[in-house]
């Protein structure tokens, strides 16, 4: 084990010397452009779902799967990523994932229901790989800049996602092809990411391919705390982007205003994520920040419960808490791991279970609304989830996950 660690350190030093400052700058740009592709092709779906349902004669439940299928793909594929990265190298695997993502956007562009769902599955698969690999690559290549780069990629990811949701309807109204073109235009971002990532794919995979050597840390209490924190914040995000406009409309807000309030939620979350790195630098650990951010989310849900008419205020409050919690959840995947290999294993575990929770959240929220003919029961569920997140944040914000036994080389 000691010899292997020395070999990894030497290969890392060789990689640093070979890339140089310009190469590392290109790597950062590549990571950020990859991040720009990890949500945009998904967040533009909701605003156009009614038009898709009408054009393709889809039942409401079937149309709703367009939001659920990618999350299920995340849950299924995430545990496989470390092993695939060990075999092909994380750079090549991420490049392949970008190709799959671009292919999925192209397939989804075709005007049939079968191509719509086939493309959605491919998009989910490509994004799942990126979700897992980015934290481990940041841990490997920028171990002293984890907070800053995690915040940067979360900000880019969230900002582009907000633009995608805000521009989906306007683009569909003026572009030939309507909603298909509004979704298909995001292939440009995927192609740009592929081009910027090509230099990384040409580099021979380093010994850090051991990203895939660790088993997932199922027996670690700290890993489960990080996983639950990731899952609950993801559940909250996808419930909000799916149902918040309807909650506001039922409290007297117009449909157009409800859409802008959702956009405001995402913009506030993006701005908040920019402030997290400074807080990470000043704090000895992240317990206080994670607990406070989760408590802000809880306050937002409680506000929706007791005074739903104050829609503007609760959009801002939920954005403040949600933006910070997203960056923290992503940062935990690197900060709680001793090395890139452990970060990859923890990322795979947390995102697999986390996105299972996220996929169930909007469905359960909607079922509770239907069963109770109101929003009180589903919003109480979100209050309980935020309270649980606040508690688990006290554990997830400190310590190091001890890696499991390494897999022998294949």
PDB file of C-alpha atoms in Angstrom, residues 36 56 66 154 167 172 174 287 305 311 383 391 408:
ATOM      1  CA  UNK A  36     -22.347  23.629 -17.810  1.00  0.00           C
ATOM      2  CA  UNK A  56     -47.152  13.603 -28.728  1.00  0.00           C
ATOM      3  CA  UNK A  66     -39.280  12.732 -18.550  1.00  0.00           C
ATOM      4  CA  UNK A 154     -21.778  24.408  -9.022  1.00  0.00           C
ATOM      5  CA  UNK A 167     -35.336  30.558 -22.029  1.00  0.00           C
ATOM      6  CA  UNK A 172     -39.835  27.368 -28.445  1.00  0.00           C
ATOM      7  CA  UNK A 174     -39.770  31.661 -32.148  1.00  0.00           C
ATOM      8  CA  UNK A 287     -20.787  21.662  10.369  1.00  0.00           C
ATOM      9  CA  UNK A 305     -46.813  26.289   4.995  1.00  0.00           C
ATOM     10  CA  UNK A 311     -44.179  33.925  -2.627  1.00  0.00           C
ATOM     11  CA  UNK A 383     -40.286  20.422   6.498  1.00  0.00           C
ATOM     12  CA  UNK A 391     -29.529  17.063  11.877  1.00  0.00           C
ATOM     13  CA  UNK A 408      -6.894  -5.686  -7.135  1.00  0.00           C
TER      14      UNK A 408
END
